Amino acid sequence: MPYHLLVYGIVYGIVFAMGASIGSFANVVIYRLPLGIDMVKGRSFCPNCHTQIKNQHLIPLLSYWFLRRKCHHCGASIPLRYPVIEAVGGGLALLAVFVYGLTPLALCVFALGALLLVVAVIDMDTMEIPDSLVVCLGVLSIPFALCQDPPTLVSRGIGFLVVSVPMLLLTMAIANAFGGGDIKLMAACGLILGYQNTLFAMFVAVVLGGFFAMWLLRQQKVGIKSQLCFGPFLALGVLAAQFVGTTCITWYLGLFS
Ligand SMILES: [Zn+2]
C-alpha cells in the first residue's frame, strides 16, 4: 500500500473518531438539555435503569455492537438513534476536513454541523429550539468571521436580518407561521453565512420542508393545519449553504450573464 494512502487513512480515521466522540457528546446534550440536567457533571447513565455506564462501554459506535444494542445492566434496548448520531458526527468531521483541509475553518464548520445536529434532534423531540444553542451559534460566528472572508462583516450583518425579519413579520401576520426558535436560529446562522447564503439556506429549507409536508399529507399522516417541525430543514439548509451555497449561487447567476 502506498505510504501516502496509509497516512491519509490514519488522518481520516482519527478525524472520524473525533467526530464520532463529539457525536456521542451530542447525544448527551440532546438528552439532558431539554430536561435541564447538567451537561458535564455526572457520568453517563442508562435512561432506563439509571446505572452508570462503564468506561469500556462508552466507545462511540463500537459499544453499540459490543453490547448487542442493549444496556449491560438492565437489558433495555439502546435506540438506533444513538449510534446514528455518532456516525453523523464522524461523517460531518470527515466532510469538513475533506472540503476545508486541516484548517481552523474546518473546525468551525464541524462545530456548526454538530450544533445544528443537536438543534435538529431537540426540535424533533420537543418542537422547541433552546436559546442556549442559538447563543452558541451566535458566538461561533466570531471565529467564522476570523477564518472566512468573504462573507464580509457587512454581509454577515445583513444575514442576521435578511431571513429572520421576514419570518418574524410573517409570524406576526399569520399566527404560528414559524416558531420563535426558528426565527432566532436563522438570525444567528445569518451571522455565520452572510446574506446570500442565508437566503440560499432558507430556500433549501422551504423546498425540503415543502416536499416533506406534501409527502406527509399524501400519506394522510397529518392534517393540513398541523404544525411541521421546521428546525431540521433549516439545519440542513444552513449546512448546504455553508458547503455548496456560493457555488450554486454563482452557477445560477451565471445563467443570466
Ligand atoms: Zn439500563
PDB file of N, CA, C and O and ligand atoms in Angstrom, residues 46 49 71 74, ligand 1:
ATOM      1  N   CYS A  46     -27.679   4.966  32.036  1.00  0.00           N
ATOM      2  CA  CYS A  46     -28.741   4.372  31.226  1.00  0.00           C
ATOM      3  C   CYS A  46     -30.046   5.100  31.545  1.00  0.00           C
ATOM      4  O   CYS A  46     -30.413   5.206  32.709  1.00  0.00           O
ATOM      5  N   CYS A  49     -32.485   2.375  33.587  1.00  0.00           N
ATOM      6  CA  CYS A  49     -32.225   1.890  34.953  1.00  0.00           C
ATOM      7  C   CYS A  49     -31.322   2.836  35.733  1.00  0.00           C
ATOM      8  O   CYS A  49     -31.034   2.592  36.913  1.00  0.00           O
ATOM      9  N   CYS A  71     -28.641  -2.312  27.127  1.00  0.00           N
ATOM     10  CA  CYS A  71     -27.943  -1.849  28.323  1.00  0.00           C
ATOM     11  C   CYS A  71     -27.334  -3.068  29.017  1.00  0.00           C
ATOM     12  O   CYS A  71     -28.005  -4.087  29.197  1.00  0.00           O
ATOM     13  N   CYS A  74     -29.493  -3.540  32.627  1.00  0.00           N
ATOM     14  CA  CYS A  74     -30.921  -3.896  32.702  1.00  0.00           C
ATOM     15  C   CYS A  74     -31.450  -4.525  31.415  1.00  0.00           C
ATOM     16  O   CYS A  74     -32.583  -4.997  31.387  1.00  0.00           O
TER      17      CYS A  74
HETATM   18 ZN    ZN B   1     -30.085   0.064  31.929  1.00  0.00          ZN
END
